[in-house]
Every structure is written in C-alpha cells, then in structure tokens.
Amino acid sequence: AAGVIQSPRHLIKEKRETATLKCYPIPRHDTVYWYQQGPGQDPQFLISFYEKMQSDKGSIPDRFSAQQFSDYHSELNMSSLELGDSALYFCASSPRTGLGIYEISSGANVLTFGAGSRLTVL
Amino acid sequence: AQRVTQPEKLLSVFKGAPVELKCNYSYSGSPELFWYVQYSRQRLQLLLRHISRESIKGFTADLNKGETSFHLKKPFAQEEDSAMYYCALSAMRHGSSNTGKLIFGQGTTLQVKP
C-alpha cells in the first residue's frame, strides 16, 4: 500500500541558506501535518493543513512557511537556517477532519507518518 | 492544555520479563490516546489506540480516566520489542474545532536484553 512519501531523505545546508522539504500524503488523505524531531527529542508539532488551508499551527518559527497544493502534497520552506534547525522533519497524513464517532472508531483519524527528512545545518 | 508525560526515558528488561511503559496525560475534554513505536532508523508507526481496545504484538493499553493514564503493557518482552515508544494524545475529532494533531510524550526507550 502507498505510504507517506517525503523528499529528500537527507539534506545538508549551511547557516543562512534555505531548504524545502516535500511531503506526498497517502492517496485520498487531505490532511497533512508537519513535525520536527530534534536529537533525543520528542516530535514537536509545527503546522497542519486541511483541504489546502492551514488548520492548526504549533511551534513553527517565523522563518518557516508551508503550504498544501491542489494535489494535497505539502511543502515546508525553511529560510535563514540556523544550527538549531538540524532535525528530523516528519510529515504525516490522515483522512478528513470533522469526523463523527463512527469514523473515529473506524480509524479514519489515525496519522500515518513518513520516513522523515533529515536536515543537517552546518 | 494538552500534555503527555512519559516519566521514564529508558526501560531496560530481560527477555521474557513483563514490561510496563507509563503514560499520563492532561486534557480536559475527550482525548484519544495512541501508542506509536519507532524502531531504529525507521518511521513512527502506530502500535495501538485506546478506542480499538486491541492487542498488537502482545501489547495492550487501557485508558484509565480516573488516573489519566494509558500505560502500555506486555507480559513477556521480546528482543525485537526494543525501540522507542511514544504515547500520544489527540482531541476527539468530532467537530470542526479539532484538527487531529497529535501531542507526543517525551518517549521511552525500551531495551530488551537477551
């Protein structure tokens, strides 16, 4: 079965450069989430999109921006990179939000994660 | 505020021993609780969710609303269970105000020794 695809898997950048990460959700999943996992840290929620609109925002720096496109893939753009941005960036997708109890019990709200994109800032 | 606490960073047991990974949560509404597992160099994978009340790979977890806990248990640990385990919470997604994001605990590394 198709999973969540992230690219690139590894990325090395220098300070003050920019980087773009891409996420392709599972087909028919219209909600995308971005997480940042620093070394030895738990995944921190950055931002999410539902039907191409931002649906929630977490601890995403102002230097970062993201969007979801008409084909539901999402891109995370990071500018003025800092050493502290070095982390594993996970994308996850799930079916539509605003579900009833029936859909929840059927597993429709479960997040499926990609393999992550490892960003190293030198 | 939503919060998930996993008090143990590392849990080391011998093969065949019982395992309990602790998870406590803080949320005023109706939470949905999950356990995700991350094997070495692999992606986060769903292990189980409280609403389905199932046993996966011998693991079970019961939601205790009185103690606000969702501890993960397995009676006999196997070496292949060695991984990082994350407890996560999501608001019940019945309503437009719920976005479905997961709040993760700090994670517990389970090390099963031969």
PDB file of C-alpha atoms in Angstrom:
ATOM      1  CA  ALA A   1       0.000   0.000   0.000  1.00  0.00           C
ATOM      2  CA  ALA A   2       1.170   3.514  -0.721  1.00  0.00           C
ATOM      3  CA  GLY A   3       2.592   5.344   2.276  1.00  0.00           C
ATOM      4  CA  VAL A   4       3.505   8.909   3.043  1.00  0.00           C
ATOM      5  CA  ILE A   5       6.431   9.906   0.849  1.00  0.00           C
ATOM      6  CA  GLN A   6       8.921  12.530   1.927  1.00  0.00           C
ATOM      7  CA  SER A   7      11.771  14.029  -0.031  1.00  0.00           C
ATOM      8  CA  PRO A   8      14.608  14.492   0.200  1.00  0.00           C
ATOM      9  CA  ARG A   9      15.545  11.898   2.794  1.00  0.00           C
ATOM     10  CA  HIS A  10      18.704  13.753   3.697  1.00  0.00           C
ATOM     11  CA  LEU A  11      19.665  17.363   3.220  1.00  0.00           C
ATOM     12  CA  ILE A  12      22.787  19.254   4.216  1.00  0.00           C
ATOM     13  CA  LYS A  13      22.737  23.037   4.233  1.00  0.00           C
ATOM     14  CA  GLU A  14      24.840  25.829   5.610  1.00  0.00           C
ATOM     15  CA  LYS A  15      23.736  28.532   8.005  1.00  0.00           C
ATOM     16  CA  ARG A  16      21.536  31.228   6.468  1.00  0.00           C
ATOM     17  CA  GLU A  17      20.667  29.052   3.469  1.00  0.00           C
ATOM     18  CA  THR A  18      17.143  27.947   2.566  1.00  0.00           C
ATOM     19  CA  ALA A  19      15.667  24.466   2.322  1.00  0.00           C
ATOM     20  CA  THR A  20      12.436  22.982   1.024  1.00  0.00           C
ATOM     21  CA  LEU A  21      11.010  19.679   2.152  1.00  0.00           C
ATOM     22  CA  LYS A  22       8.240  17.896   0.328  1.00  0.00           C
ATOM     23  CA  CYS A  23       5.537  15.556   1.536  1.00  0.00           C
ATOM     24  CA  TYR A  24       3.188  13.421  -0.539  1.00  0.00           C
ATOM     25  CA  PRO A  25       0.299  12.091   1.557  1.00  0.00           C
ATOM     26  CA  ILE A  26      -1.455   8.783   1.203  1.00  0.00           C
ATOM     27  CA  PRO A  27      -3.981   8.951  -1.656  1.00  0.00           C
ATOM     28  CA  ARG A  28      -7.354  10.320  -0.514  1.00  0.00           C
ATOM     29  CA  HIS A  29      -5.806  11.776   2.639  1.00  0.00           C
ATOM     30  CA  ASP A  30      -6.443  15.504   2.603  1.00  0.00           C
ATOM     31  CA  THR A  31      -4.892  16.456   5.928  1.00  0.00           C
ATOM     32  CA  VAL A  32      -1.147  16.887   6.324  1.00  0.00           C
ATOM     33  CA  TYR A  33       0.869  17.503   9.481  1.00  0.00           C
ATOM     34  CA  TRP A  34       4.495  18.555   9.897  1.00  0.00           C
ATOM     35  CA  TYR A  35       6.579  17.619  12.919  1.00  0.00           C
ATOM     36  CA  GLN A  36      10.148  18.445  13.922  1.00  0.00           C
ATOM     37  CA  GLN A  37      12.171  15.967  15.969  1.00  0.00           C
ATOM     38  CA  GLY A  38      15.480  17.223  17.299  1.00  0.00           C
ATOM     39  CA  PRO A  39      18.197  14.826  18.521  1.00  0.00           C
ATOM     40  CA  GLY A  40      16.875  12.939  21.533  1.00  0.00           C
ATOM     41  CA  GLN A  41      13.643  14.924  21.489  1.00  0.00           C
ATOM     42  CA  ASP A  42      10.020  14.006  21.021  1.00  0.00           C
ATOM     43  CA  PRO A  43       8.289  15.090  17.807  1.00  0.00           C
ATOM     44  CA  GLN A  44       7.072  18.669  18.034  1.00  0.00           C
ATOM     45  CA  PHE A  45       4.053  19.733  16.013  1.00  0.00           C
ATOM     46  CA  LEU A  46       4.788  22.519  13.553  1.00  0.00           C
ATOM     47  CA  ILE A  47       1.770  23.051  11.339  1.00  0.00           C
ATOM     48  CA  SER A  48      -1.096  21.247   9.621  1.00  0.00           C
ATOM     49  CA  PHE A  49      -3.242  21.689   6.556  1.00  0.00           C
ATOM     50  CA  TYR A  50      -6.721  20.513   5.664  1.00  0.00           C
ATOM     51  CA  GLU A  51      -8.076  20.943   2.160  1.00  0.00           C
ATOM     52  CA  LYS A  52      -5.186  23.265   1.279  1.00  0.00           C
ATOM     53  CA  MET A  53      -5.904  25.622   4.168  1.00  0.00           C
ATOM     54  CA  GLN A  54      -3.826  25.904   7.319  1.00  0.00           C
ATOM     55  CA  SER A  55      -5.798  24.128  10.032  1.00  0.00           C
ATOM     56  CA  ASP A  56      -3.501  24.379  13.049  1.00  0.00           C
ATOM     57  CA  LYS A  57      -0.211  25.947  13.990  1.00  0.00           C
ATOM     58  CA  GLY A  58       2.288  24.845  16.572  1.00  0.00           C
ATOM     59  CA  SER A  59       5.831  25.854  17.364  1.00  0.00           C
ATOM     60  CA  ILE A  60       6.798  26.782  13.831  1.00  0.00           C
ATOM     61  CA  PRO A  61       9.383  29.599  13.598  1.00  0.00           C
ATOM     62  CA  ASP A  62       8.514  32.669  11.550  1.00  0.00           C
ATOM     63  CA  ARG A  63      11.424  31.754   9.251  1.00  0.00           C
ATOM     64  CA  PHE A  64       9.471  28.683   8.187  1.00  0.00           C
ATOM     65  CA  SER A  65       6.429  28.585   5.961  1.00  0.00           C
ATOM     66  CA  ALA A  66       4.388  25.792   4.486  1.00  0.00           C
ATOM     67  CA  GLN A  67       1.551  25.199   2.113  1.00  0.00           C
ATOM     68  CA  GLN A  68      -0.596  22.448   0.723  1.00  0.00           C
ATOM     69  CA  PHE A  69      -1.179  22.246  -3.000  1.00  0.00           C
ATOM     70  CA  SER A  70      -4.169  21.211  -5.116  1.00  0.00           C
ATOM     71  CA  ASP A  71      -2.867  17.627  -5.337  1.00  0.00           C
ATOM     72  CA  TYR A  72      -2.667  17.632  -1.489  1.00  0.00           C
ATOM     73  CA  HIS A  73       1.093  17.407  -1.352  1.00  0.00           C
ATOM     74  CA  SER A  74       2.718  19.832   1.039  1.00  0.00           C
ATOM     75  CA  GLU A  75       5.993  21.715   1.155  1.00  0.00           C
ATOM     76  CA  LEU A  76       7.829  23.095   4.164  1.00  0.00           C
ATOM     77  CA  ASN A  77      10.064  26.043   3.325  1.00  0.00           C
ATOM     78  CA  MET A  78      12.801  26.994   5.748  1.00  0.00           C
ATOM     79  CA  SER A  79      14.842  30.152   5.356  1.00  0.00           C
ATOM     80  CA  SER A  80      17.783  31.709   7.200  1.00  0.00           C
ATOM     81  CA  LEU A  81      18.687  28.291   8.513  1.00  0.00           C
ATOM     82  CA  GLU A  82      20.248  28.053  11.944  1.00  0.00           C
ATOM     83  CA  LEU A  83      22.275  25.272  13.525  1.00  0.00           C
ATOM     84  CA  GLY A  84      19.322  24.517  15.807  1.00  0.00           C
ATOM     85  CA  ASP A  85      17.162  23.675  12.804  1.00  0.00           C
ATOM     86  CA  SER A  86      19.093  20.432  12.373  1.00  0.00           C
ATOM     87  CA  ALA A  87      16.485  17.766  12.984  1.00  0.00           C
ATOM     88  CA  LEU A  88      14.369  15.046  11.510  1.00  0.00           C
ATOM     89  CA  TYR A  89      11.269  16.513   9.903  1.00  0.00           C
ATOM     90  CA  PHE A  90       8.300  14.188   9.762  1.00  0.00           C
ATOM     91  CA  CYS A  91       5.226  14.575   7.672  1.00  0.00           C
ATOM     92  CA  ALA A  92       2.033  12.690   8.465  1.00  0.00           C
ATOM     93  CA  SER A  93      -1.309  12.446   6.734  1.00  0.00           C
ATOM     94  CA  SER A  94      -4.801  11.426   7.714  1.00  0.00           C
ATOM     95  CA  PRO A  95      -8.274  11.407   6.168  1.00  0.00           C
ATOM     96  CA  ARG A  96     -10.549  14.378   6.529  1.00  0.00           C
ATOM     97  CA  THR A  97     -11.247  16.121   9.825  1.00  0.00           C
ATOM     98  CA  GLY A  98     -14.585  16.953  11.385  1.00  0.00           C
ATOM     99  CA  LEU A  99     -15.500  13.311  11.728  1.00  0.00           C
ATOM    100  CA  GLY A 100     -18.197  11.684  13.758  1.00  0.00           C
ATOM    101  CA  ILE A 101     -17.681   8.981  16.347  1.00  0.00           C
ATOM    102  CA  TYR A 102     -18.256   6.252  13.744  1.00  0.00           C
ATOM    103  CA  GLU A 103     -15.421   7.472  11.571  1.00  0.00           C
ATOM    104  CA  ILE A 104     -13.152   7.850  14.585  1.00  0.00           C
ATOM    105  CA  SER A 105     -13.740   4.280  15.707  1.00  0.00           C
ATOM    106  CA  SER A 106     -13.050   3.044  12.185  1.00  0.00           C
ATOM    107  CA  GLY A 107      -9.583   4.547  12.284  1.00  0.00           C
ATOM    108  CA  ALA A 108     -10.176   7.447   9.967  1.00  0.00           C
ATOM    109  CA  ASN A 109      -8.350   9.893  12.235  1.00  0.00           C
ATOM    110  CA  VAL A 110      -5.157   7.911  12.598  1.00  0.00           C
ATOM    111  CA  LEU A 111      -1.999   9.711  11.480  1.00  0.00           C
ATOM    112  CA  THR A 112       0.350   7.823   9.198  1.00  0.00           C
ATOM    113  CA  PHE A 113       3.911   9.095   9.212  1.00  0.00           C
ATOM    114  CA  GLY A 114       6.508   9.334   6.503  1.00  0.00           C
ATOM    115  CA  ALA A 115      10.098   8.212   6.949  1.00  0.00           C
ATOM    116  CA  GLY A 116      11.238  11.757   7.595  1.00  0.00           C
ATOM    117  CA  SER A 117      13.690  14.174   6.055  1.00  0.00           C
ATOM    118  CA  ARG A 118      16.898  14.636   7.991  1.00  0.00           C
ATOM    119  CA  LEU A 119      18.175  18.200   7.766  1.00  0.00           C
ATOM    120  CA  THR A 120      21.712  18.972   8.859  1.00  0.00           C
ATOM    121  CA  VAL A 121      22.744  22.604   9.091  1.00  0.00           C
ATOM    122  CA  LEU A 122      26.487  23.222   9.165  1.00  0.00           C
TER     123      LEU A 122
ATOM    124  CA  ALA B   1      -3.646  22.471  28.000  1.00  0.00           C
ATOM    125  CA  GLN B   2      -2.930  19.137  26.402  1.00  0.00           C
ATOM    126  CA  ARG B   3       0.118  17.377  27.765  1.00  0.00           C
ATOM    127  CA  VAL B   4       1.516  13.854  27.705  1.00  0.00           C
ATOM    128  CA  THR B   5       4.081  12.676  30.229  1.00  0.00           C
ATOM    129  CA  GLN B   6       6.252   9.600  29.962  1.00  0.00           C
ATOM    130  CA  PRO B   7       8.294   9.569  33.167  1.00  0.00           C
ATOM    131  CA  GLU B   8      10.876   7.003  32.077  1.00  0.00           C
ATOM    132  CA  LYS B   9      13.442   7.836  29.409  1.00  0.00           C
ATOM    133  CA  LEU B  10      14.840   4.318  29.420  1.00  0.00           C
ATOM    134  CA  LEU B  11      13.390   0.995  30.462  1.00  0.00           C
ATOM    135  CA  SER B  12      15.725  -1.982  30.359  1.00  0.00           C
ATOM    136  CA  VAL B  13      14.418  -5.508  30.906  1.00  0.00           C
ATOM    137  CA  PHE B  14      15.476  -9.057  30.177  1.00  0.00           C
ATOM    138  CA  LYS B  15      13.787 -11.148  27.520  1.00  0.00           C
ATOM    139  CA  GLY B  16      10.677 -12.796  28.898  1.00  0.00           C
ATOM    140  CA  ALA B  17      10.162 -10.229  31.630  1.00  0.00           C
ATOM    141  CA  PRO B  18       6.956  -8.187  31.868  1.00  0.00           C
ATOM    142  CA  VAL B  19       7.026  -4.648  30.555  1.00  0.00           C
ATOM    143  CA  GLU B  20       5.035  -1.575  31.514  1.00  0.00           C
ATOM    144  CA  LEU B  21       5.705   1.769  29.845  1.00  0.00           C
ATOM    145  CA  LYS B  22       3.991   4.533  31.722  1.00  0.00           C
ATOM    146  CA  CYS B  23       1.999   7.352  30.178  1.00  0.00           C
ATOM    147  CA  ASN B  24      -0.050  10.048  31.870  1.00  0.00           C
ATOM    148  CA  TYR B  25      -1.991  12.739  30.113  1.00  0.00           C
ATOM    149  CA  SER B  26      -3.593  16.052  30.836  1.00  0.00           C
ATOM    150  CA  TYR B  27      -6.626  17.097  28.830  1.00  0.00           C
ATOM    151  CA  SER B  28      -9.976  18.463  29.909  1.00  0.00           C
ATOM    152  CA  GLY B  29     -12.020  17.150  27.000  1.00  0.00           C
ATOM    153  CA  SER B  30     -12.398  13.713  25.460  1.00  0.00           C
ATOM    154  CA  PRO B  31      -8.956  12.521  24.483  1.00  0.00           C
ATOM    155  CA  GLU B  32      -7.969   9.801  22.134  1.00  0.00           C
ATOM    156  CA  LEU B  33      -4.767   8.074  23.172  1.00  0.00           C
ATOM    157  CA  PHE B  34      -2.259   6.306  20.985  1.00  0.00           C
ATOM    158  CA  TRP B  35       0.998   4.459  21.305  1.00  0.00           C
ATOM    159  CA  TYR B  36       3.456   4.906  18.449  1.00  0.00           C
ATOM    160  CA  VAL B  37       6.671   2.924  18.094  1.00  0.00           C
ATOM    161  CA  GLN B  38       9.869   3.938  16.338  1.00  0.00           C
ATOM    162  CA  TYR B  39      12.288   1.130  15.609  1.00  0.00           C
ATOM    163  CA  SER B  40      15.899   2.003  14.941  1.00  0.00           C
ATOM    164  CA  ARG B  41      16.203   4.180  11.829  1.00  0.00           C
ATOM    165  CA  GLN B  42      12.555   3.662  10.895  1.00  0.00           C
ATOM    166  CA  ARG B  43       9.489   5.852  10.768  1.00  0.00           C
ATOM    167  CA  LEU B  44       6.967   6.321  13.540  1.00  0.00           C
ATOM    168  CA  GLN B  45       4.387   3.557  13.346  1.00  0.00           C
ATOM    169  CA  LEU B  46       1.067   3.263  15.074  1.00  0.00           C
ATOM    170  CA  LEU B  47       1.151   0.469  17.636  1.00  0.00           C
ATOM    171  CA  LEU B  48      -2.313   0.760  19.115  1.00  0.00           C
ATOM    172  CA  ARG B  49      -5.082   3.165  20.021  1.00  0.00           C
ATOM    173  CA  HIS B  50      -7.348   3.087  23.035  1.00  0.00           C
ATOM    174  CA  ILE B  51     -10.567   3.282  21.093  1.00  0.00           C
ATOM    175  CA  SER B  52      -9.986  -0.020  19.314  1.00  0.00           C
ATOM    176  CA  ARG B  53      -9.150  -1.920  22.526  1.00  0.00           C
ATOM    177  CA  GLU B  54      -6.948  -4.364  20.675  1.00  0.00           C
ATOM    178  CA  SER B  55      -3.726  -6.204  21.382  1.00  0.00           C
ATOM    179  CA  ILE B  56      -0.905  -5.665  18.902  1.00  0.00           C
ATOM    180  CA  LYS B  57       2.307  -7.714  19.051  1.00  0.00           C
ATOM    181  CA  GLY B  58       1.252  -8.778  22.541  1.00  0.00           C
ATOM    182  CA  PHE B  59       0.982  -5.181  23.759  1.00  0.00           C
ATOM    183  CA  THR B  60      -2.135  -3.811  25.418  1.00  0.00           C
ATOM    184  CA  ALA B  61      -3.018  -0.451  26.892  1.00  0.00           C
ATOM    185  CA  ASP B  62      -6.055   0.535  28.927  1.00  0.00           C
ATOM    186  CA  LEU B  63      -7.282   4.068  29.254  1.00  0.00           C
ATOM    187  CA  ASN B  64      -7.813   4.927  32.920  1.00  0.00           C
ATOM    188  CA  LYS B  65      -9.684   8.217  33.019  1.00  0.00           C
ATOM    189  CA  GLY B  66      -9.607   8.376  36.809  1.00  0.00           C
ATOM    190  CA  GLU B  67      -5.824   8.247  36.861  1.00  0.00           C
ATOM    191  CA  THR B  68      -5.493   9.939  33.450  1.00  0.00           C
ATOM    192  CA  SER B  69      -3.161   7.156  32.386  1.00  0.00           C
ATOM    193  CA  PHE B  70      -2.642   4.981  29.327  1.00  0.00           C
ATOM    194  CA  HIS B  71       0.152   2.630  30.284  1.00  0.00           C
ATOM    195  CA  LEU B  72       1.475   0.161  27.717  1.00  0.00           C
ATOM    196  CA  LYS B  73       1.945  -3.405  28.890  1.00  0.00           C
ATOM    197  CA  LYS B  74       3.307  -6.672  27.619  1.00  0.00           C
ATOM    198  CA  PRO B  75       3.566  -9.803  29.758  1.00  0.00           C
ATOM    199  CA  PHE B  76       6.695 -11.242  28.107  1.00  0.00           C
ATOM    200  CA  ALA B  77       9.142  -8.896  26.379  1.00  0.00           C
ATOM    201  CA  GLN B  78      10.972  -9.999  23.233  1.00  0.00           C
ATOM    202  CA  GLU B  79      14.279  -8.679  21.891  1.00  0.00           C
ATOM    203  CA  GLU B  80      12.515  -7.368  18.790  1.00  0.00           C
ATOM    204  CA  ASP B  81      10.431  -5.101  21.023  1.00  0.00           C
ATOM    205  CA  SER B  82      13.497  -2.913  21.582  1.00  0.00           C
ATOM    206  CA  ALA B  83      12.544   0.506  20.236  1.00  0.00           C
ATOM    207  CA  MET B  84      11.448   4.000  21.195  1.00  0.00           C
ATOM    208  CA  TYR B  85       7.831   4.176  22.313  1.00  0.00           C
ATOM    209  CA  TYR B  86       5.809   7.367  22.222  1.00  0.00           C
ATOM    210  CA  CYS B  87       2.490   7.931  23.901  1.00  0.00           C
ATOM    211  CA  ALA B  88       0.379  10.497  22.072  1.00  0.00           C
ATOM    212  CA  LEU B  89      -2.889  12.314  22.595  1.00  0.00           C
ATOM    213  CA  SER B  90      -5.366  13.763  20.174  1.00  0.00           C
ATOM    214  CA  ALA B  91      -8.621  15.555  20.780  1.00  0.00           C
ATOM    215  CA  MET B  92     -11.618  13.539  19.629  1.00  0.00           C
ATOM    216  CA  ARG B  93     -12.202  14.778  16.107  1.00  0.00           C
ATOM    217  CA  HIS B  94     -15.930  15.231  16.106  1.00  0.00           C
ATOM    218  CA  GLY B  95     -16.249  18.896  15.450  1.00  0.00           C
ATOM    219  CA  SER B  96     -14.606  21.464  13.267  1.00  0.00           C
ATOM    220  CA  SER B  97     -12.506  22.791  16.128  1.00  0.00           C
ATOM    221  CA  ASN B  98     -10.439  19.630  16.324  1.00  0.00           C
ATOM    222  CA  THR B  99      -7.593  19.432  13.876  1.00  0.00           C
ATOM    223  CA  GLY B 100      -6.435  15.941  14.717  1.00  0.00           C
ATOM    224  CA  LYS B 101      -2.862  16.819  15.585  1.00  0.00           C
ATOM    225  CA  LEU B 102      -1.036  14.558  17.980  1.00  0.00           C
ATOM    226  CA  ILE B 103       0.709  15.723  21.107  1.00  0.00           C
ATOM    227  CA  PHE B 104       3.584  13.390  21.921  1.00  0.00           C
ATOM    228  CA  GLY B 105       5.180  12.436  25.195  1.00  0.00           C
ATOM    229  CA  GLN B 106       8.930  12.528  25.599  1.00  0.00           C
ATOM    230  CA  GLY B 107       9.283   8.898  24.608  1.00  0.00           C
ATOM    231  CA  THR B 108      10.615   5.849  26.416  1.00  0.00           C
ATOM    232  CA  THR B 109      13.402   3.713  25.028  1.00  0.00           C
ATOM    233  CA  LEU B 110      12.688   0.063  25.684  1.00  0.00           C
ATOM    234  CA  GLN B 111      15.774  -2.104  25.726  1.00  0.00           C
ATOM    235  CA  VAL B 112      15.179  -5.844  25.894  1.00  0.00           C
ATOM    236  CA  LYS B 113      18.309  -7.761  26.781  1.00  0.00           C
ATOM    237  CA  PRO B 114      18.839 -11.415  25.837  1.00  0.00           C
TER     238      PRO B 114
END
